[in-house]
Amino acid sequence: MKFFVVTLFEEMFHAWAESGLVGQALKKQNFQMEFINPRSFTSDVHQAVDDKVYGGGDGMAAMFGPWSEAIEFAMQKEPSAQVIFLTPQGESWNQKKVSEFLQRKPSQEMGIRSFVFVCGRYAGFDERLVKAYADHEISIGDYVLNGGELAAMVVMESLVRGLPGVLGESSSFRKDSFGEEGLLECPQFTRPQSVKGMDVPSFLLSGHHKNIEALSRAISIVRTKNRRPELLEKAQISSKELEAAEKLIRQLSEEERDLLGVNS
Ligand code: SAM
């Protein structure tokens, strides 16, 4: 997978691209990344990439010229690349979209799967840039950031996690919250066994793997119901399955249920 990032602030990406799993994945060439600065496509002395918006007001928007040339530069390198504009007005990014984007396989002639992320600044883009180039407009949430860089990193990292060879435990991409089943993951514990009056739930210490699996799934279902009921509806968990999960967690103590967030 290759990411082209159209941005005025490449330096924002450096620490991210060098750290943790993303850093390792980049080193192993699980994905590639190239930055394109719209300022490189200016010819005036100020290297202007923004201008006053029409209609009054003091807002400045990304100008068509340098931004369109930056996007076209990427597309010349990878003509099959999908262009993604980061904008608070776009479709909400979520794990389902991550899977959809990962599943779309390029045909042989298309070459490597590539995306161009366009990171806005100021008041946003001249809308004609979006009309001319966007395959997708993506928002990472209903709030406004100063620029698209953080949003691009969020989207890229969620995609990188799903690339073959990136996560050590290959099933964790499917088992994480919002994964294959669309549920929240069961809470995790590590040593010490007892801390601040809270004990690791005893079923996790039993060594009985079938029982651990069944209870973990039941906890996942009930925790999702308590925290994100709308996800449970989408996950297509039948009322019979929910009842069975609720019955199963009754074998946990009151304290354990409280700790696991499954008390009703
Ligand atoms: N005036 C725009 C509006 O109200 O829709 C907001 C512009 S914002 C200050 C500047 C840039 O930050 C946007 O062009 C976009 O690239 C990025 N941005 C801000 N919030 C975002 C979000 N929630 N998701 C994705 N990108 C965002």
XYZ file of N, CA and C and ligand atoms in Angstrom:
819
model
N 0.853 -1.187 0.000
C 0.000 0.000 0.000
C 0.891 1.240 0.000
N 0.480 2.240 -0.776
C 1.275 3.473 -0.790
C 0.392 4.669 -0.442
N 0.904 5.533 0.436
C 0.200 6.756 0.800
C 0.973 7.961 0.259
N 0.290 8.783 -0.525
C 0.821 10.106 -0.862
C 0.121 11.075 0.081
N 0.878 11.973 0.692
C 0.250 12.914 1.618
C 0.501 14.330 1.116
N -0.576 15.000 0.740
C -0.467 16.393 0.291
C -0.652 17.277 1.523
N 0.436 17.918 1.950
C 0.406 18.668 3.212
C 1.417 19.806 3.197
N 1.117 20.834 3.973
C 2.071 21.933 4.176
C 2.973 21.624 5.368
N 2.626 20.590 6.149
C 3.346 20.319 7.399
C 3.819 18.867 7.497
N 4.717 18.503 6.600
C 5.265 17.138 6.590
C 5.865 16.770 7.948
N 6.477 17.747 8.626
C 7.183 17.447 9.889
C 6.249 16.857 10.937
N 4.962 17.143 10.842
C 4.012 16.583 11.817
C 3.980 15.054 11.758
N 4.320 14.494 10.613
C 4.193 13.041 10.425
C 5.427 12.271 10.895
N 6.558 12.994 11.101
C 7.821 12.281 11.306
C 7.831 11.398 12.541
N 7.489 11.939 13.717
C 7.536 11.143 14.958
C 6.581 9.956 14.848
N 5.408 10.215 14.293
C 4.404 9.146 14.136
C 4.959 8.012 13.256
N 5.572 8.409 12.136
C 6.026 7.400 11.166
C 7.268 6.647 11.641
N 7.875 7.137 12.730
C 9.080 6.465 13.238
C 8.773 5.636 14.478
N 7.541 5.719 14.995
C 7.252 5.113 16.306
C 6.402 3.850 16.202
N 6.629 2.952 17.176
C 5.749 1.793 17.388
C 5.525 0.950 16.147
N 4.320 0.408 16.068
C 3.989 -0.522 14.980
C 4.040 0.139 13.608
N 3.639 1.413 13.559
C 3.672 2.124 12.270
C 5.119 2.254 11.794
N 6.011 2.607 12.734
C 7.430 2.734 12.394
C 7.992 1.417 11.888
N 7.636 0.335 12.586
C 8.131 -0.989 12.169
C 7.590 -1.361 10.785
N 6.295 -1.074 10.592
C 5.659 -1.428 9.310
C 6.289 -0.653 8.156
N 6.633 0.595 8.415
C 7.268 1.408 7.369
C 8.661 0.862 7.049
N 9.392 0.509 8.102
C 10.741 -0.059 7.910
C 10.681 -1.357 7.116
N 9.669 -2.189 7.446
C 9.543 -3.495 6.762
C 8.916 -3.333 5.377
N 8.577 -2.079 5.021
C 7.928 -1.759 3.739
C 6.578 -2.426 3.582
N 5.851 -2.603 4.722
C 4.459 -3.049 4.628
C 3.638 -1.970 3.927
N 4.101 -0.735 4.060
C 3.490 0.367 3.299
C 4.573 1.398 2.987
N 4.262 2.245 2.028
C 5.204 3.320 1.679
C 4.498 4.661 1.813
N 5.293 5.702 1.977
C 4.672 7.019 2.168
C 5.518 8.081 1.453
N 4.841 9.009 0.785
C 5.553 10.101 0.108
C 4.812 11.403 0.364
N 5.552 12.455 0.664
C 4.920 13.742 0.969
C 5.016 14.678 -0.222
N 3.958 15.435 -0.420
C 3.951 16.409 -1.511
C 3.470 17.733 -0.921
N 4.288 18.781 -1.070
C 3.947 20.077 -0.497
C 3.425 21.008 -1.597
N 2.195 21.480 -1.465
C 1.649 22.379 -2.489
C 2.529 23.614 -2.729
N 3.316 23.987 -1.735
C 4.196 25.164 -1.922
C 5.235 24.925 -3.032
N 5.557 23.670 -3.287
C 6.520 23.366 -4.355
C 5.931 23.667 -5.727
N 4.643 23.934 -5.788
C 3.986 24.169 -7.080
C 3.562 25.631 -7.219
N 4.226 26.509 -6.463
C 3.916 27.941 -6.560
C 5.034 28.615 -7.352
N 4.712 29.773 -7.942
C 5.759 30.465 -8.699
C 5.952 31.899 -8.179
N 5.104 32.332 -7.238
C 5.251 33.699 -6.722
C 6.258 33.734 -5.585
N 6.724 34.921 -5.282
C 7.789 35.074 -4.296
C 7.342 34.630 -2.899
N 6.051 34.788 -2.586
C 5.557 34.406 -1.246
C 5.178 32.924 -1.158
N 5.226 32.226 -2.254
C 4.812 30.810 -2.305
C 3.414 30.635 -1.713
N 2.500 31.488 -2.154
C 1.135 31.476 -1.586
C 0.374 30.224 -1.998
N -0.260 29.601 -1.019
C -1.072 28.398 -1.286
C -2.520 28.628 -0.848
N -2.799 29.809 -0.301
C -4.156 30.131 0.142
C -4.497 31.546 -0.299
N -5.778 31.843 -0.308
C -6.216 33.193 -0.707
C -7.533 33.509 -0.007
N -7.879 34.828 -0.011
C -9.129 35.261 0.624
C -10.323 34.590 -0.039
N -11.316 34.258 0.784
C -12.512 33.632 0.192
C -13.403 34.703 -0.426
N -14.093 34.333 -1.490
C -15.068 35.250 -2.106
C -16.235 35.468 -1.148
N -16.855 36.635 -1.237
C -18.080 36.878 -0.452
C -17.822 37.632 0.831
N -16.580 38.044 1.053
C -16.267 38.818 2.253
C -15.808 37.936 3.397
N -15.565 38.580 4.511
C -15.033 37.834 5.657
C -13.521 37.765 5.563
N -12.883 37.345 6.676
C -11.414 37.338 6.647
C -10.846 35.932 6.481
N -11.679 34.979 6.087
C -11.204 33.596 5.919
C -10.293 33.448 4.712
N -9.386 32.472 4.824
C -8.497 32.136 3.706
C -8.740 30.662 3.371
N -8.767 30.334 2.086
C -8.995 28.929 1.708
C -7.857 28.446 0.804
N -7.690 27.119 0.757
C -6.663 26.521 -0.101
C -6.972 26.863 -1.559
N -5.972 27.451 -2.251
C -6.168 27.887 -3.645
C -6.142 26.700 -4.604
N -6.882 26.802 -5.665
C -6.974 25.691 -6.616
C -5.601 25.321 -7.200
N -4.885 26.314 -7.732
C -3.659 26.061 -8.510
C -2.658 25.114 -7.862
N -1.970 25.565 -6.795
C -0.911 24.713 -6.223
C -1.410 23.394 -5.650
N -2.615 23.388 -5.112
C -3.143 22.141 -4.525
C -3.500 21.147 -5.625
N -4.079 21.661 -6.742
C -4.435 20.733 -7.821
C -3.167 20.161 -8.448
N -2.138 20.980 -8.564
C -0.888 20.463 -9.159
C -0.256 19.410 -8.252
N -0.359 19.633 -6.936
C 0.203 18.662 -5.989
C -0.535 17.322 -6.110
N -1.852 17.381 -6.217
C -2.650 16.140 -6.328
C -2.329 15.440 -7.656
N -2.231 16.238 -8.716
C -1.959 15.639 -10.036
C -0.562 15.026 -10.097
N 0.364 15.621 -9.363
C 1.725 15.076 -9.288
C 1.682 13.638 -8.739
N 0.881 13.449 -7.683
C 0.738 12.104 -7.090
C 0.059 11.170 -8.082
N -0.960 11.676 -8.762
C -1.728 10.807 -9.665
C -0.932 10.410 -10.906
N 0.005 11.274 -11.279
C 0.871 10.878 -12.396
C 1.739 9.688 -11.988
N 2.158 9.696 -10.722
C 2.998 8.592 -10.240
C 2.189 7.309 -10.083
N 0.953 7.423 -9.590
C 0.075 6.257 -9.372
C -1.318 6.586 -9.898
N -1.539 6.408 -11.199
C -2.825 6.826 -11.788
C -4.042 6.158 -11.151
N -3.855 4.988 -10.515
C -5.025 4.311 -9.933
C -5.295 4.775 -8.501
N -4.484 5.716 -7.992
C -4.637 6.141 -6.585
C -6.010 6.754 -6.347
N -6.565 6.455 -5.177
C -7.848 7.045 -4.762
C -7.536 8.313 -3.974
N -8.242 9.384 -4.283
C -7.953 10.661 -3.622
C -8.927 10.877 -2.468
N -8.355 11.063 -1.285
C -9.164 11.246 -0.076
C -8.947 12.650 0.470
N -10.014 13.437 0.521
C -9.935 14.749 1.158
C -10.338 14.584 2.621
N -9.498 15.063 3.529
C -9.868 15.079 4.943
C -10.671 16.336 5.184
N -11.894 16.178 5.661
C -12.763 17.322 5.904
C -13.798 16.971 6.975
N -14.096 17.923 7.887
C -15.105 17.615 8.909
C -16.494 17.379 8.307
N -16.650 17.708 7.023
C -17.958 17.535 6.381
C -18.069 16.206 5.638
N -17.030 15.360 5.754
C -17.037 14.102 5.004
C -17.780 12.983 5.717
N -17.724 11.795 5.118
C -18.317 10.597 5.748
C -17.498 10.233 6.973
N -18.168 9.770 8.033
C -17.450 9.420 9.251
C -16.601 8.175 9.041
N -15.365 8.251 9.467
C -14.445 7.121 9.365
C -14.743 6.140 10.496
N -14.789 4.868 10.196
C -15.003 3.852 11.242
C -14.368 2.531 10.791
N -14.416 1.539 11.687
C -13.720 0.274 11.416
C -14.312 -0.452 10.200
N -15.616 -0.253 9.959
C -16.239 -0.892 8.798
C -15.613 -0.331 7.512
N -15.403 0.982 7.514
C -14.779 1.606 6.330
C -13.334 1.129 6.192
N -12.653 0.955 7.333
C -11.275 0.457 7.282
C -11.275 -0.869 6.518
N -12.179 -1.779 6.908
C -12.222 -3.096 6.248
C -12.566 -2.948 4.773
N -13.520 -2.079 4.462
C -13.892 -1.894 3.042
C -12.695 -1.408 2.237
N -11.983 -0.430 2.773
C -10.831 0.119 2.047
C -9.730 -0.929 1.887
N -9.585 -1.786 2.909
C -8.534 -2.810 2.834
C -8.913 -3.917 1.863
N -10.219 -4.170 1.742
C -10.658 -5.284 0.897
C -10.596 -4.976 -0.588
N -10.777 -3.704 -0.930
C -10.769 -3.374 -2.360
C -9.403 -3.669 -2.942
N -9.330 -4.785 -3.658
C -8.029 -5.205 -4.204
C -7.800 -4.519 -5.548
N -6.580 -4.029 -5.804
C -6.314 -3.458 -7.118
C -6.173 -4.567 -8.155
N -6.571 -4.294 -9.384
C -6.358 -5.298 -10.429
C -4.869 -5.274 -10.782
N -4.415 -6.285 -11.519
C -2.982 -6.398 -11.858
C -2.471 -5.137 -12.544
N -3.278 -4.636 -13.532
C -2.809 -3.467 -14.286
C -2.739 -2.231 -13.394
N -3.563 -2.230 -12.310
C -3.607 -1.033 -11.472
C -2.346 -0.870 -10.633
N -1.607 -1.961 -10.453
C -0.388 -1.870 -9.661
C -0.694 -1.775 -8.183
N 0.173 -1.108 -7.434
C 0.073 -1.057 -5.981
C -1.155 -0.236 -5.547
N -1.804 -0.688 -4.447
C -2.960 0.026 -3.888
C -2.479 1.348 -3.287
N -3.001 2.474 -3.785
C -2.487 3.776 -3.336
C -3.607 4.741 -2.986
N -3.289 5.608 -2.048
C -4.223 6.666 -1.656
C -3.483 7.999 -1.611
N -4.187 9.041 -2.007
C -3.650 10.397 -1.857
C -4.466 11.077 -0.768
N -3.831 11.441 0.328
C -4.531 12.128 1.415
C -4.295 13.630 1.278
N -5.364 14.382 1.164
C -5.220 15.834 1.009
C -5.593 16.500 2.331
N -4.592 17.127 2.963
C -4.766 17.702 4.303
C -4.983 19.201 4.192
N -6.198 19.632 4.447
C -6.508 21.061 4.358
C -5.979 21.834 5.545
N -5.961 23.133 5.394
C -5.626 24.084 6.478
C -6.559 25.274 6.330
N -6.393 26.291 7.122
C -7.174 27.534 7.025
C -8.675 27.238 7.142
N -9.464 27.896 6.279
C -10.917 27.715 6.323
C -11.345 26.483 5.532
N -10.393 25.780 4.949
C -10.713 24.588 4.153
C -10.264 24.765 2.713
N -10.905 24.006 1.807
C -10.500 23.990 0.398
C -11.431 24.853 -0.449
N -10.895 25.386 -1.543
C -11.755 25.880 -2.615
C -12.571 24.649 -3.037
N -13.896 24.732 -2.978
C -14.752 23.556 -3.184
C -14.499 22.882 -4.536
N -13.972 23.647 -5.500
C -13.753 23.050 -6.823
C -12.633 22.007 -6.810
N -11.747 22.117 -5.812
C -10.718 21.070 -5.656
C -11.392 19.742 -5.310
N -12.345 19.828 -4.383
C -13.057 18.625 -3.935
C -13.826 18.027 -5.113
N -14.552 18.889 -5.823
C -15.359 18.410 -6.968
C -14.479 17.771 -8.026
N -13.319 18.374 -8.269
C -12.472 17.903 -9.366
C -11.733 16.609 -9.027
N -11.371 16.412 -7.749
C -10.440 15.322 -7.448
C -10.893 14.279 -6.429
N -11.880 14.601 -5.568
C -12.139 13.698 -4.436
C -12.848 12.411 -4.850
N -12.253 11.259 -4.500
C -12.987 9.992 -4.587
C -13.745 9.782 -3.283
N -13.165 10.282 -2.195
C -13.816 10.160 -0.875
C -13.561 11.432 -0.086
N -14.571 11.844 0.699
C -14.369 12.917 1.688
C -14.553 12.264 3.046
N -13.515 12.324 3.867
C -13.534 11.600 5.140
C -13.397 12.563 6.319
N -14.263 12.335 7.330
C -14.177 13.073 8.587
C -13.813 12.090 9.688
N -12.996 12.536 10.659
C -12.704 11.630 11.787
C -13.594 11.940 12.985
N -14.532 12.849 12.853
C -15.451 13.100 13.963
C -16.076 14.479 13.856
N -17.117 14.675 14.624
C -17.866 15.935 14.559
C -17.226 17.006 15.432
N -16.059 17.431 15.032
C -15.358 18.540 15.667
C -14.407 19.081 14.612
N -13.906 20.308 14.832
C -13.066 20.922 13.801
C -11.624 21.063 14.300
N -10.704 20.495 13.530
C -9.269 20.602 13.819
C -8.693 21.741 12.982
N -7.460 22.117 13.289
C -6.830 23.195 12.513
C -6.397 22.731 11.127
N -6.180 21.410 11.004
C -5.707 20.913 9.715
C -5.995 19.439 9.561
N -5.787 18.914 8.363
C -6.126 17.516 8.081
C -5.033 16.523 8.447
N -3.879 17.016 8.940
C -2.745 16.105 9.177
C -3.070 15.031 10.220
N -3.607 15.460 11.381
C -3.927 14.468 12.416
C -4.974 13.487 11.892
N -5.935 14.003 11.151
C -6.982 13.134 10.589
C -6.371 12.124 9.618
N -5.419 12.571 8.793
C -4.780 11.649 7.834
C -4.030 10.554 8.586
N -3.358 10.937 9.693
C -2.617 9.926 10.461
C -3.585 8.913 11.072
N -4.718 9.397 11.563
C -5.723 8.486 12.142
C -6.173 7.476 11.081
N -6.504 7.967 9.904
C -7.002 7.077 8.844
C -5.897 6.114 8.396
N -4.699 6.649 8.200
C -3.600 5.787 7.725
C -3.263 4.712 8.753
N -3.210 5.105 10.037
C -2.840 4.107 11.059
C -3.885 2.994 11.142
N -5.148 3.361 11.024
C -6.189 2.323 11.100
C -6.082 1.372 9.901
N -5.629 1.875 8.758
C -5.441 1.011 7.588
C -4.194 0.136 7.750
N -3.113 0.750 8.238
C -1.842 0.022 8.378
C -2.018 -1.182 9.299
N -2.790 -1.023 10.389
C -3.012 -2.132 11.328
C -3.596 -3.371 10.641
N -4.324 -3.156 9.559
C -4.984 -4.273 8.875
C -4.160 -4.864 7.743
N -2.973 -4.326 7.487
C -2.157 -4.859 6.386
C -1.484 -6.163 6.819
N -1.345 -7.114 5.905
C -0.722 -8.389 6.265
C 0.672 -8.165 6.852
N 0.949 -8.868 7.957
C 2.294 -8.833 8.552
C 2.519 -7.686 9.519
N 1.524 -6.836 9.743
C 1.762 -5.680 10.621
C 1.513 -6.019 12.093
N 0.375 -6.638 12.405
C 0.104 -6.996 13.797
C 0.699 -8.368 14.087
N 1.451 -8.469 15.195
C 2.072 -9.746 15.547
C 1.023 -10.844 15.637
N -0.014 -10.587 16.428
C -1.098 -11.564 16.628
C -2.125 -11.287 15.535
N -2.114 -12.128 14.483
C -2.890 -11.789 13.292
C -4.385 -11.684 13.563
N -4.881 -12.395 14.622
C -6.325 -12.357 14.843
C -6.757 -11.100 15.589
N -5.802 -10.326 16.155
C -6.236 -9.207 16.992
C -6.948 -8.127 16.174
N -6.612 -7.983 14.893
C -7.314 -7.005 14.062
C -8.809 -7.339 14.007
N -9.119 -8.674 13.973
C -10.525 -9.104 13.918
C -11.170 -9.074 15.283
N -10.362 -9.353 16.352
C -10.942 -9.475 17.691
C -11.049 -8.148 18.440
N -10.309 -7.133 18.000
C -10.380 -5.821 18.647
C -11.812 -5.287 18.629
N -12.069 -4.263 19.438
C -13.367 -3.593 19.397
C -13.694 -3.178 17.956
N -14.963 -3.239 17.603
C -15.486 -2.895 16.261
C -15.002 -3.859 15.180
N -14.395 -4.997 15.605
C -13.831 -5.937 14.630
C -14.896 -6.715 13.885
N -14.558 -7.982 13.572
C -15.409 -8.810 12.710
C -16.883 -8.774 13.126
N -17.125 -8.899 14.454
C -18.508 -8.966 14.928
C -19.112 -7.608 15.260
N -18.276 -6.573 15.299
C -18.787 -5.231 15.593
C -19.068 -4.988 17.064
N -18.469 -5.817 17.954
C -18.684 -5.660 19.400
C -17.488 -4.956 20.041
N -17.666 -4.493 21.299
C -16.528 -3.988 22.071
C -15.768 -5.188 22.634
N -14.465 -5.045 22.733
C -13.664 -6.176 23.232
C -13.844 -6.343 24.749
N -13.712 -7.583 25.218
C -13.746 -7.871 26.662
C -12.520 -7.208 27.318
N -12.668 -6.584 28.516
C -11.513 -5.947 29.169
C -10.369 -6.930 29.425
N -9.155 -6.393 29.468
C -7.947 -7.216 29.631
C -7.312 -6.930 30.996
N -6.561 -7.883 31.509
C -5.857 -7.718 32.790
C -4.464 -8.299 32.673
N -3.552 -7.742 33.472
C -2.207 -8.304 33.536
C -1.753 -8.291 34.993
N -0.497 -8.703 35.273
C -0.041 -8.747 36.668
C 0.034 -7.347 37.265
N -0.137 -7.132 38.551
C -0.347 -8.144 39.586
C -1.793 -8.641 39.610
N -1.971 -9.804 40.230
C -3.298 -10.420 40.277
C -4.273 -9.591 41.111
N -3.690 -8.831 42.079
C -4.547 -8.038 42.957
C -3.927 -6.655 43.121
N -4.732 -5.610 42.909
C -4.196 -4.256 43.076
C -5.313 -3.302 43.501
N -5.020 -2.453 44.493
C -5.992 -1.471 44.997
C -7.348 -2.097 45.282
N -7.327 -3.296 45.865
C -8.570 -3.976 46.237
C -9.325 -4.572 45.050
N -8.690 -4.577 43.872
C -9.359 -5.158 42.685
C -8.600 -6.404 42.244
N -9.358 -7.516 42.098
C -8.733 -8.789 41.706
C -9.043 -9.104 40.241
N -8.096 -9.763 39.588
C -8.349 -10.258 38.226
C -9.517 -11.241 38.320
N -10.564 -11.115 37.483
C -11.707 -12.035 37.553
C -11.252 -13.497 37.515
N -11.831 -14.311 38.412
C -11.293 -15.656 38.626
C -11.411 -16.556 37.392
N -12.406 -16.331 36.530
C -12.551 -17.228 35.366
C -11.326 -17.139 34.449
N -10.626 -15.986 34.486
C -9.444 -15.813 33.629
C -8.245 -16.606 34.155
N -8.333 -17.033 35.420
C -7.213 -17.765 36.029
C -7.458 -19.272 36.003
N -8.638 -19.679 35.504
C -9.046 -21.084 35.612
C -8.265 -22.005 34.686
N -7.735 -21.460 33.597
C -7.042 -22.302 32.611
C -8.011 -23.077 31.726
N -9.311 -22.886 31.944
C -10.334 -23.597 31.168
C -10.669 -22.744 29.923
N -9.970 -23.065 28.816
C -10.020 -22.144 27.674
C -11.397 -21.967 27.056
N -12.156 -23.057 26.999
C -13.506 -22.963 26.409
C -14.375 -22.027 27.233
N -14.263 -22.191 28.575
C -15.046 -21.368 29.494
C -14.620 -19.895 29.396
N -13.319 -19.678 29.303
C -12.791 -18.304 29.193
C -13.335 -17.659 27.917
N -13.311 -18.428 26.831
C -13.777 -17.902 25.544
C -15.269 -17.553 25.602
N -16.046 -18.474 26.194
C -17.506 -18.265 26.254
C -17.835 -17.056 27.134
N -17.158 -16.948 28.281
C -17.443 -15.810 29.168
C -16.949 -14.494 28.570
N -15.793 -14.533 27.927
C -15.261 -13.307 27.311
C -16.234 -12.780 26.266
N -16.796 -13.690 25.486
C -17.751 -13.269 24.455
C -19.026 -12.722 25.095
N -19.470 -13.393 26.170
C -20.682 -12.918 26.866
C -20.441 -11.516 27.435
N -19.246 -11.311 27.986
C -18.904 -9.985 28.551
C -18.869 -8.943 27.428
N -18.291 -9.338 26.297
C -18.249 -8.449 25.131
C -19.659 -7.996 24.748
N -20.575 -8.953 24.696
C -21.957 -8.653 24.285
C -22.617 -7.699 25.282
N -22.515 -8.025 26.593
C -23.234 -7.224 27.593
C -22.573 -5.850 27.764
N -21.252 -5.810 27.679
C -20.546 -4.519 27.769
C -20.952 -3.616 26.591
N -21.071 -4.210 25.419
C -21.496 -3.441 24.241
C -22.919 -2.931 24.448
N -23.768 -3.794 25.012
C -25.162 -3.377 25.269
C -25.185 -2.191 26.235
N -24.340 -2.255 27.286
C -24.332 -1.190 28.287
C -23.734 0.106 27.765
N -22.642 -0.018 27.000
C -21.921 1.192 26.584
C -22.357 1.744 25.238
N -22.630 0.839 24.291
C -22.925 1.272 22.922
C -24.084 0.442 22.356
N -25.301 0.642 22.912
C -26.423 -0.203 22.475
C -26.653 -0.189 20.963
N -26.318 0.926 20.324
C -26.548 0.998 18.867
C -25.635 0.027 18.117
N -24.465 -0.266 18.692
C -23.554 -1.226 18.047
C -24.111 -2.638 18.140
N -24.751 -2.917 19.281
C -25.298 -4.257 19.488
C -26.397 -4.546 18.463
N -27.202 -3.541 18.161
C -28.255 -3.727 17.145
C -27.637 -4.076 15.799
N -26.579 -3.310 15.444
C -25.913 -3.539 14.153
C -25.210 -4.895 14.125
N -24.741 -5.345 15.294
C -23.966 -6.593 15.340
C -24.846 -7.821 15.140
N -26.131 -7.601 15.053
C -27.081 -8.695 14.822
C -26.945 -9.812 15.855
N -26.905 -9.421 17.120
C -26.926 -10.399 18.207
C -28.404 -10.645 18.520
N -28.839 -11.886 18.425
C -30.259 -12.184 18.638
C -30.605 -12.023 20.115
N -31.915 -11.853 20.413
C -32.314 -11.687 21.815
C -32.001 -12.959 22.610
N -32.030 -14.096 21.918
C -31.694 -15.376 22.567
C -30.214 -15.375 22.998
N -29.377 -14.878 22.102
C -27.935 -14.834 22.380
C -27.634 -13.868 23.525
N -28.356 -12.734 23.519
C -28.172 -11.744 24.583
C -28.608 -12.330 25.931
N -29.746 -13.012 25.915
C -30.244 -13.650 27.147
C -29.224 -14.656 27.679
N -28.683 -15.463 26.756
C -27.698 -16.482 27.160
C -26.457 -15.814 27.747
N -26.030 -14.688 27.124
C -24.848 -13.967 27.624
C -25.127 -13.427 29.020
N -26.327 -12.872 29.212
C -26.669 -12.292 30.525
C -26.725 -13.384 31.593
N -27.205 -14.548 31.179
C -27.278 -15.675 32.119
C -25.852 -16.109 32.509
N -24.990 -16.181 31.502
C -23.616 -16.646 31.746
C -22.870 -15.721 32.710
N -23.054 -14.414 32.551
C -22.268 -13.505 33.411
C -22.804 -13.461 34.851
N -23.986 -14.054 35.063
C -24.494 -14.101 36.449
C -23.630 -14.992 37.334
N -22.813 -15.863 36.699
C -21.932 -16.713 37.514
C -20.723 -15.931 38.039
N -20.549 -14.678 37.568
C -19.462 -13.841 38.092
C -19.932 -13.167 39.375
N -18.984 -12.803 40.247
C -19.389 -12.111 41.475
C -19.796 -10.679 41.137
N -20.491 -10.041 42.059
C -20.932 -8.647 41.915
C -19.729 -7.728 41.594
N -18.620 -7.940 42.364
C -17.401 -7.113 42.180
C -16.823 -7.321 40.777
N -16.819 -8.604 40.332
C -16.256 -8.893 39.007
C -17.099 -8.239 37.910
N -18.403 -8.334 38.068
C -19.299 -7.738 37.058
C -19.097 -6.225 37.003
N -18.912 -5.637 38.206
C -18.704 -4.197 38.279
C -17.399 -3.814 37.563
N -16.345 -4.576 37.851
C -15.033 -4.323 37.247
C -15.088 -4.478 35.721
N -15.867 -5.453 35.275
C -15.933 -5.753 33.835
C -16.947 -4.878 33.091
N -17.643 -4.038 33.830
C -18.602 -3.127 33.195
C -19.813 -3.844 32.635
N -20.231 -4.936 33.323
C -21.383 -5.685 32.804
C -22.523 -5.771 33.815
N -22.465 -4.920 34.854
C -23.608 -4.851 35.782
C -24.753 -4.138 35.084
N -25.959 -4.644 35.252
C -27.041 -3.950 34.554
C -27.617 -2.865 35.463
N -14.216 25.664 7.565
C -14.248 24.241 7.552
C -15.630 23.764 7.959
O -16.235 24.394 8.806
O -16.106 22.737 7.438
C -13.226 23.671 8.512
C -11.822 23.891 8.095
S -10.646 23.234 9.219
C -10.283 24.618 10.223
C -9.185 23.069 8.273
C -8.908 21.674 7.740
O -8.743 20.776 8.804
C -9.975 21.057 6.869
O -9.896 21.502 5.531
C -9.681 19.573 6.993
O -8.671 19.159 6.090
C -9.126 19.473 8.405
N -10.116 18.971 9.389
C -10.651 19.676 10.422
N -11.504 18.930 11.138
C -11.522 17.704 10.581
C -12.219 16.495 10.855
N -13.074 16.399 11.863
N -11.986 15.422 10.064
C -11.132 15.493 9.020
N -10.434 16.631 8.694
C -10.627 17.721 9.450
